């Protein structure tokens, strides 16, 4: 199966007053047809910069972006003009951000905002567009959709606003949706409902999804494949079940141990020792070595390559963990 998205060797650098920040270092990413790929990692590891680069939303300059290929739906869009990208966005790929209040226009009804998507990208008349909008609002679970289409964003709850963003993102049946922390701003119970709606719509519309999150419980409930990022690099890639059953990178193990489990009566959860390296002062060798209990001299000197482990798994570690323990 040909992937919908093939990102090759993405590098993004920000020159700043306190040094050069290598935000993304040689990232490859594949997203298959109808696949949900999750990109996870701690704050600042480069998830948003990576996902926005796919949509060519990182302004260069000030950033310096290099990429070998952004193959999307069979063509390379890395050299597309801003106008070509504008045509693509919303129609073939769209994005859902964390904060609906800043993504929606506060002085326009939600109905009118969704209508515009259909009018702009599908050439619908206002009347045709409104019919589709009402259907879309019904699909995302807005009660009395025809009346509620006349609501302004501030008249809806946070969860409903986020659902409106889903309706807008799916409006033109894009091939790929990128959702950057789509439920982080919501209460936990609402999060689960919105995620369920997102997953349902993704399946129903046959869309591929790149889900950016730092929340592993979100990943477990919705992703097919997971990429774990650390300090600008992919450190592990695996089908979701395999990742949760047998994480291979010590960092992934640490991330999982940091999630409190409901089954754990003592509610103990461990923290990964140390902190993420400053992006302008990354350590030598493997970036994770200062925090890794298994690090050797080799890890301190040489950056390990991403190594295939079979079964679609890859890990950037000289001593990947197995179910039986390290090495
Ligand atoms: N415009 C910018 N100028 C300078 N540095 C930037 C800029 N945008 C991002 N960065 C830096 O690039 C790195 C990656 O940032 P990014 O926003 O991708 O992290 P993230 O993984 O999405 O984090 P979070 O989980 O907090 O959203 C960070 O060190 C960040 O400070
Ligand atoms: Mg981010």
PDB file of C-alpha atoms in Angstrom, residues 24 36 75 83 86 151 212 323 326:
ATOM      1  CA  UNK A  24      13.745  18.749  14.002  1.00  0.00           C
ATOM      2  CA  UNK A  36      -3.907   7.007  12.258  1.00  0.00           C
ATOM      3  CA  UNK A  75       3.253  14.107  -5.652  1.00  0.00           C
ATOM      4  CA  UNK A  83      -0.819  29.661  -3.727  1.00  0.00           C
ATOM      5  CA  UNK A  86      -3.357  27.347  -0.061  1.00  0.00           C
ATOM      6  CA  UNK A 151     -24.549  30.146  17.214  1.00  0.00           C
ATOM      7  CA  UNK A 212       0.148  14.992  17.730  1.00  0.00           C
ATOM      8  CA  UNK A 323      10.204  -8.262  26.791  1.00  0.00           C
ATOM      9  CA  UNK A 326      17.624  -4.971  28.558  1.00  0.00           C
TER      10      UNK A 326
END
